Amino acid sequence: MKIVSVAGTKNTGKTTLVTLLVSELVKRGLKVGTVKHTHVKLDVEGKDTWKHREAGAEIVVGAGGEETFFIVNEDMDLETIINSVEQLYKLDFLVLEGYKPANYAKISTSTLDDPFSLAQVDVRELDEESIGKLADLVEERSFGKLPNMNCGDCGYENCHEMALAMVKGEAKEDLCVMKQMSDVILKVNGNRIPMNPFVNKFIENTFLGMISALKIKEHGEPQKIELLIQHDINQ
């Protein structure tokens, strides 16, 4: 899942640009999600969900019609939100509105001195052709979460330098060796833990050997096997 942020000062057309960009990416057959950063409360006082929260609910889920939404009593940091989105849905792109400090590719709607900026645009001057070119740029140079292992196997000193190179169009995400090792994915609290080839293969072979005696083929030929360990380290 690639990530791009639309950032800029207030009333410069960020929401308009997000909707235009999302529409263009969806037209290309891509699955897109969005995250909007706001300084105002999202729930509405007096509504049923608000009453649930006032009663003490830690999380409120509203479901009905054609939509479901979650309200959590916590101002989650961006990485936690991204991890949660990845667990809920398989997306091609996640478009952020706001989040200027984030080290992801950005399109700015006002002057923004940021090495992660792909382009600065005046939303009032955008037309169909320029939106298409902007979407091309986003497809070519945006990237997803990097492992932050700073292994250097990509040829860059650290993940930060590789990210900057991708924004400049000097590198591609498939240079990240850690991200290519996807036979086994280990996550702790939603965060992916990079593994070298030896550990990757060791876990795969050990786990498959352990479950080979179980009746897993009753559920069809295994294509994807998931193991979730619910563990409280304080117990």
XYZ file of N, CA and C in Angstrom:
705
model
N 0.844 -1.189 0.000
C 0.000 0.000 0.000
C 0.883 1.243 0.000
N 0.748 2.052 -1.046
C 1.501 3.298 -1.120
C 0.755 4.403 -0.378
N 1.513 5.372 0.109
C 0.941 6.440 0.926
C 1.380 7.786 0.371
N 0.433 8.718 0.265
C 0.745 10.080 -0.166
C -0.076 11.041 0.673
N 0.528 12.157 1.028
C -0.152 13.155 1.850
C -0.410 14.415 1.039
N -1.593 14.992 1.229
C -1.913 16.313 0.679
C -1.825 17.288 1.843
N -0.852 18.183 1.795
C -0.586 19.069 2.927
C -0.563 20.524 2.474
N -0.857 21.407 3.403
C -0.850 22.831 3.100
C -1.543 23.609 4.197
N -1.528 24.924 4.081
C -2.173 25.761 5.081
C -3.690 25.714 4.910
N -4.392 26.298 5.877
C -5.848 26.258 5.896
C -6.447 26.979 4.691
N -7.543 26.431 4.178
C -8.302 27.033 3.073
C -7.492 27.162 1.782
N -6.653 26.166 1.505
C -5.904 26.169 0.241
C -6.342 25.032 -0.678
N -7.455 24.361 -0.330
C -8.010 23.361 -1.235
C -7.541 21.941 -1.014
N -7.099 21.629 0.192
C -6.595 20.263 0.448
C -7.673 19.211 0.199
N -8.866 19.443 0.745
C -9.942 18.457 0.580
C -10.327 18.310 -0.886
N -10.379 19.431 -1.596
C -10.697 19.381 -3.029
C -9.665 18.549 -3.777
N -8.392 18.777 -3.470
C -7.332 18.032 -4.144
C -7.397 16.541 -3.795
N -7.678 16.229 -2.539
C -7.809 14.820 -2.140
C -8.900 14.137 -2.950
N -10.060 14.776 -3.066
C -11.176 14.157 -3.797
C -10.844 13.995 -5.279
N -10.178 14.975 -5.863
C -9.788 14.870 -7.274
C -8.786 13.736 -7.481
N -7.822 13.653 -6.583
C -6.791 12.623 -6.698
C -7.374 11.231 -6.480
N -8.223 11.094 -5.472
C -8.860 9.803 -5.208
C -9.687 9.364 -6.412
N -10.476 10.285 -6.960
C -11.316 9.956 -8.123
C -10.479 9.468 -9.295
N -9.345 10.127 -9.535
C -8.479 9.744 -10.652
C -7.851 8.371 -10.416
N -7.394 8.117 -9.208
C -6.788 6.814 -8.904
C -7.814 5.688 -8.993
N -9.032 5.958 -8.517
C -10.098 4.950 -8.590
C -10.449 4.654 -10.042
N -10.467 5.694 -10.886
C -10.741 5.497 -12.320
C -9.716 4.568 -12.959
N -8.528 4.520 -12.391
C -7.466 3.667 -12.916
C -7.547 2.234 -12.374
N -8.608 1.960 -11.632
C -8.813 0.610 -11.120
C -8.103 0.316 -9.819
N -7.664 1.361 -9.117
C -6.936 1.182 -7.867
C -7.869 1.298 -6.670
N -7.561 0.558 -5.620
C -8.336 0.644 -4.381
C -7.688 1.690 -3.483
N -8.484 2.671 -3.072
C -7.941 3.834 -2.373
C -8.658 4.051 -1.044
N -7.902 4.405 -0.026
C -8.452 4.813 1.258
C -7.947 6.206 1.593
N -8.585 6.868 2.531
C -8.153 8.206 2.938
C -8.116 8.315 4.459
N -7.280 9.220 4.938
C -7.236 9.581 6.357
C -7.169 11.097 6.432
N -8.062 11.707 7.183
C -8.074 13.165 7.333
C -7.685 13.539 8.756
N -6.708 14.420 8.875
C -6.334 14.941 10.189
C -7.135 16.209 10.458
N -7.724 16.277 11.639
C -8.541 17.441 11.986
C -8.297 17.827 13.437
N -8.564 19.079 13.745
C -8.388 19.574 15.112
C -9.724 19.676 15.845
N -10.799 19.223 15.219
C -12.120 19.280 15.855
C -12.592 17.864 16.159
N -13.507 17.733 17.117
C -14.048 16.426 17.466
C -14.927 15.904 16.337
N -14.862 14.598 16.109
C -15.555 13.993 14.973
C -16.987 13.587 15.301
N -17.226 13.167 16.535
C -18.573 12.755 16.911
C -19.433 13.989 17.194
N -20.748 13.838 17.073
C -21.675 14.961 17.236
C -22.428 14.816 18.552
N -22.342 15.846 19.374
C -23.014 15.818 20.673
C -24.514 15.584 20.506
N -25.034 14.660 21.304
C -26.459 14.357 21.260
C -26.807 13.150 20.417
N -25.901 12.774 19.498
C -26.151 11.590 18.676
C -26.000 10.323 19.523
N -26.578 9.222 19.028
C -26.534 7.972 19.792
C -25.101 7.528 20.080
N -24.230 7.647 19.077
C -22.840 7.225 19.284
C -22.169 8.086 20.350
N -22.492 9.369 20.373
C -21.953 10.271 21.398
C -22.421 9.831 22.783
N -23.685 9.430 22.880
C -24.233 8.969 24.158
C -23.533 7.695 24.625
N -23.210 6.810 23.678
C -22.481 5.586 24.023
C -21.122 5.936 24.641
N -20.426 6.887 24.024
C -19.108 7.289 24.515
C -19.215 7.985 25.864
N -20.229 8.830 26.009
C -20.431 9.521 27.282
C -20.708 8.536 28.411
N -21.310 7.405 28.074
C -21.608 6.376 29.070
C -20.357 5.617 29.503
N -19.272 5.770 28.736
C -18.010 5.144 29.119
C -17.443 4.132 28.156
N -18.069 3.962 26.993
C -17.556 2.987 26.019
C -16.176 3.410 25.511
N -15.235 2.470 25.490
C -13.883 2.757 25.008
C -13.841 2.858 23.485
N -14.673 2.069 22.832
C -14.779 2.117 21.373
C -16.250 1.996 21.002
N -16.666 2.776 20.026
C -18.049 2.745 19.555
C -18.033 2.396 18.074
N -18.836 1.429 17.686
C -18.948 1.042 16.281
C -20.365 1.323 15.823
N -20.480 2.089 14.756
C -21.782 2.330 14.154
C -21.892 1.529 12.873
N -22.938 0.744 12.736
C -23.098 -0.096 11.548
C -24.540 -0.053 11.082
N -24.709 0.044 9.772
C -26.056 0.053 9.225
C -26.054 0.604 7.823
N -27.103 0.265 7.068
C -27.145 0.733 5.687
C -25.996 0.132 4.909
N -25.139 0.990 4.373
C -24.022 0.519 3.555
C -22.674 0.929 4.132
N -22.637 1.254 5.448
C -21.372 1.716 6.003
C -21.206 1.297 7.462
N -19.950 1.275 7.885
C -19.577 0.978 9.263
C -18.478 1.950 9.668
N -18.587 2.518 10.863
C -17.533 3.419 11.312
C -17.158 3.108 12.756
N -15.903 3.434 13.081
C -15.359 3.174 14.412
C -14.957 4.497 15.056
N -15.294 4.679 16.310
C -14.853 5.836 17.075
C -14.096 5.320 18.289
N -12.828 5.702 18.390
C -11.974 5.259 19.486
C -11.629 6.469 20.345
N -11.664 6.310 21.648
C -11.362 7.420 22.558
C -9.857 7.643 22.678
N -9.243 7.923 21.556
C -7.789 8.090 21.521
C -7.403 8.833 20.250
N -6.497 9.795 20.377
C -5.957 10.480 19.206
C -4.773 9.652 18.712
N -5.057 8.695 17.840
C -4.025 7.759 17.389
C -2.951 8.463 16.567
N -1.708 8.017 16.724
C -0.649 8.526 15.862
C -0.805 7.910 14.477
N -0.168 8.534 13.499
C -0.361 8.132 12.105
C 0.029 6.685 11.853
N 1.148 6.246 12.403
C 1.596 4.877 12.135
C 0.606 3.849 12.669
N -0.006 4.136 13.825
C -1.022 3.230 14.370
C -2.233 3.184 13.454
N -2.614 4.345 12.923
C -3.745 4.401 11.997
C -3.441 3.595 10.740
N -2.241 3.773 10.193
C -1.858 3.041 8.980
C -1.879 1.537 9.233
N -1.343 1.114 10.370
C -1.358 -0.313 10.714
C -2.782 -0.839 10.802
N -3.675 -0.051 11.394
C -5.074 -0.470 11.541
C -5.754 -0.581 10.184
N -5.492 0.398 9.310
C -6.078 0.372 7.967
C -5.602 -0.863 7.212
N -4.317 -1.179 7.321
C -3.770 -2.345 6.623
C -4.419 -3.642 7.090
N -4.772 -3.708 8.363
C -5.412 -4.914 8.885
C -6.870 -5.016 8.452
N -7.518 -3.875 8.255
C -8.931 -3.874 7.888
C -9.159 -4.105 6.403
N -8.281 -3.530 5.568
C -8.556 -3.507 4.137
C -7.276 -3.633 3.334
N -7.369 -4.277 2.191
C -6.230 -4.358 1.275
C -6.371 -3.234 0.253
N -5.523 -2.234 0.366
C -5.592 -1.052 -0.492
C -4.338 -0.933 -1.346
N -4.490 -0.217 -2.461
C -3.337 0.135 -3.286
C -2.732 1.456 -2.828
N -3.606 2.396 -2.429
C -3.155 3.724 -2.005
C -3.903 4.188 -0.769
N -3.190 4.883 0.099
C -3.801 5.584 1.220
C -3.445 7.057 1.058
N -4.463 7.903 0.897
C -4.254 9.340 0.701
C -4.537 10.051 2.021
N -3.557 10.780 2.511
C -3.693 11.504 3.767
C -4.021 12.965 3.491
N -4.898 13.532 4.296
C -5.124 14.976 4.241
C -4.541 15.574 5.511
N -3.477 16.332 5.358
C -2.755 16.860 6.509
C -1.495 16.048 6.758
N -1.119 15.935 8.011
C 0.069 15.173 8.416
C 1.345 15.702 7.753
N 1.551 17.002 7.842
C 2.749 17.612 7.262
C 4.067 17.019 7.779
N 4.166 16.668 9.069
C 5.456 16.150 9.555
C 5.796 14.739 9.065
N 4.829 14.034 8.506
C 5.059 12.632 8.127
C 6.064 12.526 6.985
N 6.922 11.515 7.054
C 7.931 11.302 6.019
C 7.420 10.392 4.912
N 6.335 10.831 4.290
C 5.787 10.174 3.106
C 5.718 11.200 1.983
N 5.582 10.716 0.757
C 5.472 11.625 -0.384
C 4.303 12.584 -0.172
N 4.499 13.845 -0.557
C 3.477 14.863 -0.321
C 3.211 15.675 -1.577
N 1.967 16.145 -1.670
C 1.613 17.190 -2.624
C 1.160 18.370 -1.784
N 1.745 19.531 -1.999
C 1.433 20.689 -1.164
C 0.523 21.661 -1.905
N -0.407 22.237 -1.158
C -1.333 23.230 -1.720
C -0.922 24.644 -1.324
N 0.208 24.775 -0.654
C 0.784 26.076 -0.309
C 2.289 25.883 -0.204
N 3.020 26.953 0.007
C 4.469 26.844 0.095
C 4.860 25.931 1.242
N 5.619 24.906 0.924
C 5.996 23.910 1.921
C 7.442 23.499 1.672
N 8.311 23.875 2.586
C 9.725 23.527 2.469
C 9.926 22.133 3.051
N 9.756 21.135 2.210
C 9.783 19.750 2.673
C 10.429 18.890 1.597
N 11.500 18.171 1.919
C 12.173 17.330 0.915
C 11.300 16.189 0.403
N 10.188 15.892 1.093
C 9.291 14.822 0.657
C 8.181 15.335 -0.267
N 8.237 16.611 -0.619
C 7.204 17.188 -1.483
C 7.431 16.796 -2.943
N 6.418 16.192 -3.551
C 6.477 15.830 -4.972
C 6.186 17.027 -5.858
N 5.248 17.855 -5.417
C 4.820 18.993 -6.229
C 4.051 19.975 -5.359
N 4.053 21.233 -5.799
C 3.209 22.258 -5.182
C 2.211 22.715 -6.238
N 0.921 22.732 -5.882
C -0.103 23.053 -6.872
C -1.040 24.135 -6.349
N -1.608 24.869 -7.299
C -2.705 25.788 -7.002
C -3.976 25.065 -7.434
N -4.768 24.652 -6.472
C -5.937 23.819 -6.759
C -6.889 24.497 -7.732
N -6.961 25.830 -7.697
C -7.880 26.576 -8.570
C -7.504 26.447 -10.041
N -6.265 26.092 -10.317
C -5.796 26.023 -11.702
C -5.758 24.594 -12.247
N -6.180 23.637 -11.459
C -6.124 22.241 -11.894
C -7.217 21.925 -12.903
N -6.854 21.168 -13.929
C -7.834 20.663 -14.885
C -7.633 19.154 -15.022
N -8.396 18.532 -15.895
C -8.349 17.076 -16.032
C -6.955 16.584 -16.394
N -6.286 17.302 -17.291
C -4.946 16.883 -17.717
C -3.938 16.976 -16.572
N -3.980 18.082 -15.828
C -3.012 18.256 -14.743
C -3.264 17.282 -13.595
N -4.531 16.948 -13.351
C -4.840 15.945 -12.332
C -4.284 14.588 -12.751
N -4.397 14.275 -14.050
C -3.845 13.022 -14.561
C -2.340 12.954 -14.379
N -1.647 14.069 -14.662
C -0.191 14.100 -14.502
C 0.201 13.988 -13.032
N -0.604 14.597 -12.176
C -0.339 14.523 -10.743
C -0.498 13.084 -10.240
N -1.526 12.409 -10.733
C -1.741 11.004 -10.358
C -0.602 10.127 -10.881
N -0.101 10.437 -12.084
C 1.052 9.706 -12.622
C 2.241 9.833 -11.671
N 2.473 11.062 -11.212
C 3.595 11.337 -10.311
C 3.437 10.577 -8.994
N 2.225 10.556 -8.489
C 1.946 9.841 -7.241
C 2.178 8.344 -7.415
N 1.716 7.798 -8.530
C 1.921 6.363 -8.783
C 3.403 6.021 -8.901
N 4.157 6.912 -9.528
C 5.567 6.629 -9.811
C 6.467 6.811 -8.586
N 6.170 7.817 -7.752
C 7.149 8.202 -6.732
C 6.697 8.055 -5.277
N 5.445 7.748 -5.042
C 5.039 7.533 -3.650
C 5.442 6.121 -3.227
N 5.391 5.853 -1.950
C 5.849 4.566 -1.422
C 5.093 4.247 -0.136
N 5.202 3.000 0.294
C 4.526 2.575 1.513
C 5.447 2.613 2.717
N 5.038 1.939 3.770
C 5.836 1.900 4.991
C 7.157 1.184 4.737
N 8.230 1.777 5.197
C 9.538 1.139 5.114
C 9.867 0.509 6.467
N 10.704 -0.534 6.487
C 10.958 -1.264 7.734
C 11.759 -0.498 8.779
N 12.467 0.580 8.340
C 13.308 1.362 9.261
C 14.352 0.499 9.973
N 14.861 -0.486 9.247
C 15.936 -1.323 9.780
C 17.315 -0.747 9.450
N 17.345 0.154 8.436
C 18.593 0.807 8.038
C 19.697 -0.216 7.754
N 19.314 -1.286 7.034
C 20.258 -2.380 6.771
C 21.286 -2.013 5.701
N 20.933 -1.076 4.822
C 21.848 -0.658 3.776
C 21.862 -1.553 2.556
N 21.081 -2.633 2.555
C 21.084 -3.571 1.428
C 20.530 -2.954 0.150
N 19.780 -1.870 0.271
C 19.220 -1.189 -0.899
C 20.261 -0.320 -1.596
N 21.406 -0.100 -0.922
C 22.433 0.765 -1.482
C 22.433 2.155 -0.884
N 21.444 2.435 -0.041
C 21.380 3.730 0.637
C 21.759 3.552 2.097
N 22.219 4.638 2.704
C 22.718 4.568 4.079
C 21.645 4.122 5.062
N 20.414 4.580 4.846
C 19.319 4.226 5.749
C 17.990 4.346 5.010
N 16.907 3.965 5.673
C 15.578 3.987 5.046
C 15.144 5.410 4.700
N 15.538 6.365 5.536
C 15.186 7.766 5.280
C 15.775 8.236 3.950
N 17.039 7.909 3.716
C 17.693 8.317 2.470
C 17.055 7.634 1.264
N 16.666 6.376 1.413
C 16.001 5.681 0.313
C 14.652 6.326 0.016
N 13.922 6.715 1.070
C 12.628 7.370 0.880
C 12.787 8.670 0.099
N 13.786 9.454 0.446
C 14.042 10.702 -0.281
C 14.394 10.424 -1.742
N 15.146 9.356 -1.986
C 15.509 8.991 -3.358
C 14.274 8.594 -4.158
N 13.317 7.918 -3.533
C 12.087 7.538 -4.227
C 11.263 8.768 -4.585
N 11.206 9.736 -3.690
C 10.477 10.976 -3.967
C 11.095 11.703 -5.161
N 12.421 11.643 -5.276
C 13.123 12.291 -6.389
C 13.056 11.469 -7.675
N 12.539 10.249 -7.602
C 12.482 9.390 -8.777
C 13.781 8.675 -9.059
N 14.666 8.629 -8.061
C 15.980 8.007 -8.234
C 16.018 6.559 -7.752
N 14.941 6.087 -7.130
C 14.899 4.716 -6.615
C 13.472 4.195 -6.667
N 13.340 2.878 -6.659
C 12.034 2.227 -6.633
C 11.904 1.427 -5.339
N 10.663 1.228 -4.911
C 10.419 0.566 -3.636
C 10.906 -0.877 -3.618
N 10.971 -1.515 -4.796
C 11.406 -2.915 -4.817
C 12.901 -3.074 -4.520
N 13.618 -1.939 -4.346
C 15.006 -2.015 -3.902
C 15.106 -2.458 -2.448
N 14.033 -2.281 -1.702
C 14.037 -2.632 -0.284
C 14.023 -4.149 -0.141
N 15.161 -4.704 0.248
C 15.312 -6.151 0.355
C 14.387 -6.714 1.423
N 14.263 -6.009 2.532
C 13.432 -6.492 3.637
C 11.968 -6.632 3.223
N 11.479 -5.700 2.391
C 10.076 -5.752 1.975
C 9.818 -6.858 0.964
N 10.868 -7.323 0.291
C 10.696 -8.380 -0.695
C 10.590 -9.758 -0.050
N 11.028 -9.859 1.206
C 10.977 -11.142 1.910
C 9.596 -11.304 2.522
N 8.634 -11.686 1.707
C 7.242 -11.656 2.151
C 6.609 -13.038 2.335
N 7.419 -14.119 2.270
C 6.849 -15.449 2.500
C 6.250 -15.537 3.897
N 6.937 -14.925 4.856
C 6.469 -14.898 6.239
C 6.414 -13.445 6.693
N 5.277 -13.035 7.223
C 5.119 -11.678 7.738
C 4.880 -11.756 9.240
N 5.764 -11.150 9.997
C 5.642 -11.121 11.452
C 5.277 -9.706 11.883
N 4.178 -9.594 12.629
C 3.756 -8.292 13.137
C 3.598 -8.355 14.651
N 4.045 -7.320 15.324
C 3.860 -7.175 16.764
C 3.112 -5.873 17.009
N 1.930 -5.982 17.609
C 1.070 -4.811 17.824
C 0.803 -4.061 16.523
N 0.662 -4.822 15.438
C 0.352 -4.224 14.148
C 1.553 -3.741 13.372
N 2.738 -3.752 13.977
C 3.952 -3.273 13.316
C 4.725 -4.448 12.723
N 5.035 -4.341 11.446
C 5.757 -5.423 10.783
C 7.205 -5.469 11.249
N 7.669 -6.673 11.581
C 9.039 -6.881 12.033
C 9.855 -7.480 10.891
N 10.816 -6.742 10.348
C 11.632 -7.272 9.250
C 12.486 -8.451 9.713
N 12.688 -9.410 8.813
C 13.498 -10.587 9.121
C 14.445 -10.868 7.964
N 15.637 -11.352 8.288
C 16.570 -11.723 7.227
C 16.148 -13.060 6.622
N 16.718 -13.450 5.476
C 16.278 -14.676 4.788
C 16.345 -15.928 5.655
N 17.388 -16.054 6.491
C 17.523 -17.256 7.320
C 16.370 -17.369 8.314
N 16.077 -16.277 9.033
C 14.994 -16.297 10.024
C 13.653 -16.510 9.333
N 13.469 -15.858 8.180
C 12.232 -15.998 7.412
C 11.962 -17.466 7.081
N 12.958 -18.123 6.506
C 12.801 -19.521 6.093
C 12.699 -20.455 7.304
N 13.432 -20.149 8.375
C 13.390 -20.978 9.580
C 11.986 -20.985 10.183
N 11.381 -19.810 10.306
C 10.030 -19.722 10.866
C 9.031 -20.441 9.961
N 9.162 -20.234 8.644
C 8.243 -20.873 7.702
C 8.307 -22.394 7.816
N 9.504 -22.958 7.740
C 9.646 -24.416 7.774
C 9.215 -25.004 9.115
N 9.570 -24.321 10.199
C 9.209 -24.814 11.536
C 7.700 -24.816 11.722
N 7.065 -23.722 11.347
C 5.617 -23.603 11.538
C 4.862 -24.600 10.664
N 5.255 -24.712 9.390
C 4.585 -25.657 8.493
C 4.761 -27.092 8.976
N 5.940 -27.392 9.526
C 6.164 -28.732 10.063
C 5.279 -29.018 11.265
N 5.071 -28.021 12.098
C 4.260 -28.195 13.307
C 2.785 -28.428 12.984
N 2.288 -27.780 11.930
C 0.854 -27.894 11.641
C 0.539 -28.957 10.590
N 1.569 -29.631 10.081
C 1.348 -30.600 8.995
C 0.443 -31.756 9.422
N 0.422 -32.050 10.730
C -0.410 -33.159 11.215
C -1.852 -32.733 11.476
N -2.111 -31.442 11.416
C -3.468 -30.952 11.666
C -4.323 -31.087 10.408
N -5.618 -31.079 10.590
C -6.544 -31.270 9.467
C -6.835 -29.938 8.767
N -5.775 -29.318 8.273
C -5.963 -28.007 7.652
C -6.515 -28.103 6.233
N -6.301 -29.231 5.559
C -6.752 -29.349 4.172
C -8.256 -29.540 4.055
N -8.922 -29.722 5.208
C -10.383 -29.761 5.190
C -10.957 -28.412 4.746
N -10.136 -27.378 4.855
C -10.566 -26.027 4.489
C -10.044 -25.626 3.107
N -9.608 -26.618 2.330
C -9.075 -26.338 1.006
C -7.561 -26.304 1.020
N -6.980 -26.231 -0.166
C -5.526 -26.174 -0.281
C -5.025 -24.858 0.325
N -4.106 -24.911 1.287
C -3.653 -23.687 1.963
C -2.973 -22.710 1.003
N -3.492 -21.520 0.935
C -2.886 -20.444 0.160
C -2.296 -19.379 1.080
N -2.961 -19.189 2.209
C -2.530 -18.189 3.181
C -2.836 -18.727 4.576
N -1.818 -18.826 5.406
C -1.982 -19.350 6.763
C -1.659 -18.236 7.753
N -2.557 -17.996 8.697
C -2.361 -16.927 9.672
C -2.331 -17.498 11.085
N -1.410 -17.005 11.892
C -1.314 -17.375 13.302
C -1.338 -16.092 14.119
N -2.281 -15.983 15.042
C -2.391 -14.815 15.913
C -2.152 -15.260 17.347
N -1.167 -14.678 17.997
C -0.878 -14.996 19.395
C -1.344 -13.836 20.261
N -2.353 -14.083 21.075
C -2.863 -13.077 22.004
C -2.053 -13.195 23.281
N -1.194 -12.221 23.536
C -0.262 -12.362 24.654
C -0.134 -11.056 25.408
N -0.296 -11.127 26.723
C -0.095 -9.971 27.587
C 1.220 -10.176 28.326
N 2.214 -9.363 28.004
C 3.545 -9.559 28.586
C 3.562 -9.260 30.077
N 2.502 -8.627 30.576
C 2.461 -8.294 31.999
C 1.907 -9.432 32.845
N 1.445 -10.501 32.187
C 0.888 -11.627 32.941
C 1.932 -12.717 33.156
